[in-house]
């Protein structure tokens, strides 16, 4: 499968997604840092809220731990940015957050619609074709079979 097809599919599936009331990138970093509610609010003020494709790759990489602190709406907004940037080799992949699916992790994926889930399936299937993910094949296959393709 061609990487550009995967990128375009992700971009189309998530084209109109906005952050809304979801947890933002810098807000999640403040949560990770055990910041006060006031500091979390200040961080949220600088979060991108309207267009995930405007998120800066350097910020995404610097805030990679934010993936662990998003709520469902925050994950829906930021996940396509992480996937596209990782496909372009600009950030670490978000694979862990798509394959290690305990109940908490699944709760962060509940806002995804069918088209968005299908785009993520395509990404995961692309990963299965890449030698660099060889050690991840078992967890990718398990996640596809037990969660993503159900």
mmCIF file of C-alpha atoms in Angstrom:
data_model
loop_
_atom_site.group_PDB
_atom_site.id
_atom_site.type_symbol
_atom_site.label_atom_id
_atom_site.label_comp_id
_atom_site.label_asym_id
_atom_site.label_seq_id
_atom_site.Cartn_x
_atom_site.Cartn_y
_atom_site.Cartn_z
ATOM 1 C CA UNK A 1 0.000 0.000 0.000
ATOM 2 C CA UNK A 2 1.296 3.441 -0.911
ATOM 3 C CA UNK A 3 2.037 5.758 2.002
ATOM 4 C CA UNK A 4 0.493 8.727 0.168
ATOM 5 C CA UNK A 5 -2.821 6.885 -0.094
ATOM 6 C CA UNK A 6 -2.782 6.371 3.667
ATOM 7 C CA UNK A 7 -1.925 10.039 4.286
ATOM 8 C CA UNK A 8 -4.696 11.224 1.963
ATOM 9 C CA UNK A 9 -7.186 8.848 3.540
ATOM 10 C CA UNK A 10 -6.364 10.165 7.035
ATOM 11 C CA UNK A 11 -6.616 13.762 5.835
ATOM 12 C CA UNK A 12 -10.018 13.160 4.244
ATOM 13 C CA UNK A 13 -11.434 11.193 7.170
ATOM 14 C CA UNK A 14 -10.470 13.868 9.698
ATOM 15 C CA UNK A 15 -10.802 16.945 7.455
ATOM 16 C CA UNK A 16 -13.501 18.788 9.380
ATOM 17 C CA UNK A 17 -12.533 17.765 12.914
ATOM 18 C CA UNK A 18 -12.127 20.563 15.450
ATOM 19 C CA UNK A 19 -11.025 20.321 19.077
ATOM 20 C CA UNK A 20 -14.208 21.688 20.599
ATOM 21 C CA UNK A 21 -14.211 21.124 24.369
ATOM 22 C CA UNK A 22 -11.611 18.348 24.076
ATOM 23 C CA UNK A 23 -8.246 18.430 25.827
ATOM 24 C CA UNK A 24 -5.628 20.255 23.760
ATOM 25 C CA UNK A 25 -1.965 19.514 23.140
ATOM 26 C CA UNK A 26 -0.459 21.953 25.646
ATOM 27 C CA UNK A 27 -3.277 21.453 28.111
ATOM 28 C CA UNK A 28 -2.451 17.717 28.094
ATOM 29 C CA UNK A 29 1.195 18.551 28.757
ATOM 30 C CA UNK A 30 0.136 20.579 31.782
ATOM 31 C CA UNK A 31 -1.900 17.607 33.002
ATOM 32 C CA UNK A 32 1.134 15.376 32.487
ATOM 33 C CA UNK A 33 3.206 17.831 34.533
ATOM 34 C CA UNK A 34 0.644 17.835 37.382
ATOM 35 C CA UNK A 35 0.080 21.539 36.772
ATOM 36 C CA UNK A 36 -2.603 23.462 38.603
ATOM 37 C CA UNK A 37 -5.982 23.995 36.946
ATOM 38 C CA UNK A 38 -4.976 27.599 36.351
ATOM 39 C CA UNK A 39 -1.808 26.518 34.511
ATOM 40 C CA UNK A 40 -3.808 23.973 32.520
ATOM 41 C CA UNK A 41 -6.177 26.764 31.464
ATOM 42 C CA UNK A 42 -3.269 29.005 30.423
ATOM 43 C CA UNK A 43 -1.871 26.140 28.353
ATOM 44 C CA UNK A 44 -5.263 25.532 26.766
ATOM 45 C CA UNK A 45 -5.349 29.170 25.682
ATOM 46 C CA UNK A 46 -2.361 28.510 23.396
ATOM 47 C CA UNK A 47 -3.748 25.239 21.982
ATOM 48 C CA UNK A 48 -4.752 24.940 18.327
ATOM 49 C CA UNK A 49 -8.487 24.298 18.329
ATOM 50 C CA UNK A 50 -9.710 24.606 14.751
ATOM 51 C CA UNK A 51 -7.394 22.814 12.308
ATOM 52 C CA UNK A 52 -5.316 19.799 13.336
ATOM 53 C CA UNK A 53 -3.238 20.159 10.164
ATOM 54 C CA UNK A 54 -1.871 23.437 11.533
ATOM 55 C CA UNK A 55 -0.213 21.639 14.442
ATOM 56 C CA UNK A 56 3.544 22.049 14.342
ATOM 57 C CA UNK A 57 5.594 18.826 14.055
ATOM 58 C CA UNK A 58 8.132 20.070 16.585
ATOM 59 C CA UNK A 59 5.343 20.704 19.081
ATOM 60 C CA UNK A 60 3.786 17.307 18.387
ATOM 61 C CA UNK A 61 7.093 15.587 19.056
ATOM 62 C CA UNK A 62 7.813 17.687 22.135
ATOM 63 C CA UNK A 63 4.340 16.862 23.432
ATOM 64 C CA UNK A 64 4.234 13.191 22.435
ATOM 65 C CA UNK A 65 3.215 12.233 25.976
ATOM 66 C CA UNK A 66 0.023 14.257 25.453
ATOM 67 C CA UNK A 67 -1.389 11.203 23.666
ATOM 68 C CA UNK A 68 -1.728 9.619 27.107
ATOM 69 C CA UNK A 69 -3.747 12.539 28.505
ATOM 70 C CA UNK A 70 -6.255 13.402 25.770
ATOM 71 C CA UNK A 71 -9.932 12.731 26.238
ATOM 72 C CA UNK A 72 -11.950 11.283 23.326
ATOM 73 C CA UNK A 73 -12.397 14.639 21.562
ATOM 74 C CA UNK A 74 -8.760 15.597 22.088
ATOM 75 C CA UNK A 75 -7.615 12.269 20.667
ATOM 76 C CA UNK A 76 -9.911 12.612 17.656
ATOM 77 C CA UNK A 77 -8.425 16.044 16.934
ATOM 78 C CA UNK A 78 -4.739 15.236 17.473
ATOM 79 C CA UNK A 79 -4.472 11.644 16.263
ATOM 80 C CA UNK A 80 -4.540 12.476 12.535
ATOM 81 C CA UNK A 81 -1.758 15.036 13.034
ATOM 82 C CA UNK A 82 0.403 12.452 14.783
ATOM 83 C CA UNK A 83 -0.304 9.784 12.161
ATOM 84 C CA UNK A 84 0.402 12.057 9.182
ATOM 85 C CA UNK A 85 3.523 13.554 10.777
ATOM 86 C CA UNK A 86 4.829 10.075 11.622
ATOM 87 C CA UNK A 87 4.198 8.885 8.058
ATOM 88 C CA UNK A 88 6.260 11.865 6.916
ATOM 89 C CA UNK A 89 8.986 10.891 9.430
ATOM 90 C CA UNK A 90 8.565 14.082 11.443
ATOM 91 C CA UNK A 91 7.398 12.598 14.773
ATOM 92 C CA UNK A 92 7.430 9.272 16.561
ATOM 93 C CA UNK A 93 4.511 7.088 15.564
ATOM 94 C CA UNK A 94 1.415 6.893 17.788
ATOM 95 C CA UNK A 95 1.233 3.110 17.399
ATOM 96 C CA UNK A 96 1.282 2.356 21.129
ATOM 97 C CA UNK A 97 -1.929 4.342 21.594
ATOM 98 C CA UNK A 98 -3.637 2.406 18.801
ATOM 99 C CA UNK A 99 -2.572 -1.079 19.872
ATOM 100 C CA UNK A 100 -2.343 -1.164 23.684
ATOM 101 C CA UNK A 101 -6.056 -1.026 24.211
ATOM 102 C CA UNK A 102 -7.129 -1.374 27.800
ATOM 103 C CA UNK A 103 -10.482 0.148 28.801
ATOM 104 C CA UNK A 104 -8.949 3.586 29.417
ATOM 105 C CA UNK A 105 -7.248 3.634 26.005
ATOM 106 C CA UNK A 106 -10.473 2.535 24.323
ATOM 107 C CA UNK A 107 -12.367 5.327 26.076
ATOM 108 C CA UNK A 108 -10.154 7.847 24.277
ATOM 109 C CA UNK A 109 -11.188 6.407 20.891
ATOM 110 C CA UNK A 110 -14.969 6.545 21.350
ATOM 111 C CA UNK A 111 -15.424 9.810 19.406
ATOM 112 C CA UNK A 112 -14.127 8.296 16.151
ATOM 113 C CA UNK A 113 -16.720 7.656 13.474
ATOM 114 C CA UNK A 114 -16.739 4.709 11.051
ATOM 115 C CA UNK A 115 -14.795 6.520 8.311
ATOM 116 C CA UNK A 116 -12.128 7.636 10.782
ATOM 117 C CA UNK A 117 -11.828 4.113 12.206
ATOM 118 C CA UNK A 118 -11.424 2.754 8.671
ATOM 119 C CA UNK A 119 -8.652 5.280 7.994
ATOM 120 C CA UNK A 120 -6.850 4.120 11.133
ATOM 121 C CA UNK A 121 -7.274 0.503 10.033
ATOM 122 C CA UNK A 122 -5.616 1.434 6.745
ATOM 123 C CA UNK A 123 -2.722 3.027 8.668
ATOM 124 C CA UNK A 124 -2.311 -0.045 10.863
ATOM 125 C CA UNK A 125 -2.404 -2.330 7.824
ATOM 126 C CA UNK A 126 0.236 -0.158 6.179
ATOM 127 C CA UNK A 127 2.386 -0.582 9.305
ATOM 128 C CA UNK A 128 2.090 -4.355 8.854
ATOM 129 C CA UNK A 129 3.736 -3.965 5.445
ATOM 130 C CA UNK A 130 6.721 -2.070 6.844
ATOM 131 C CA UNK A 131 9.782 -3.973 7.993
ATOM 132 C CA UNK A 132 10.535 -1.323 10.620
ATOM 133 C CA UNK A 133 7.396 -2.428 12.510
ATOM 134 C CA UNK A 134 8.280 -6.128 12.415
ATOM 135 C CA UNK A 135 8.433 -6.402 16.216
ATOM 136 C CA UNK A 136 5.050 -4.695 16.469
ATOM 137 C CA UNK A 137 3.262 -7.052 14.039
ATOM 138 C CA UNK A 138 1.725 -9.249 16.782
ATOM 139 C CA UNK A 139 0.235 -6.316 18.719
ATOM 140 C CA UNK A 140 -0.957 -4.623 15.533
ATOM 141 C CA UNK A 141 -2.674 -7.823 14.372
ATOM 142 C CA UNK A 142 -4.226 -8.315 17.809
ATOM 143 C CA UNK A 143 -5.527 -4.725 17.926
ATOM 144 C CA UNK A 144 -6.957 -5.036 14.416
ATOM 145 C CA UNK A 145 -8.685 -8.316 15.220
ATOM 146 C CA UNK A 146 -9.932 -7.484 18.695
ATOM 147 C CA UNK A 147 -10.807 -3.806 18.352
ATOM 148 C CA UNK A 148 -10.390 -1.980 15.072
ATOM 149 C CA UNK A 149 -12.058 -4.432 12.693
ATOM 150 C CA UNK A 150 -14.867 -5.500 15.021
#
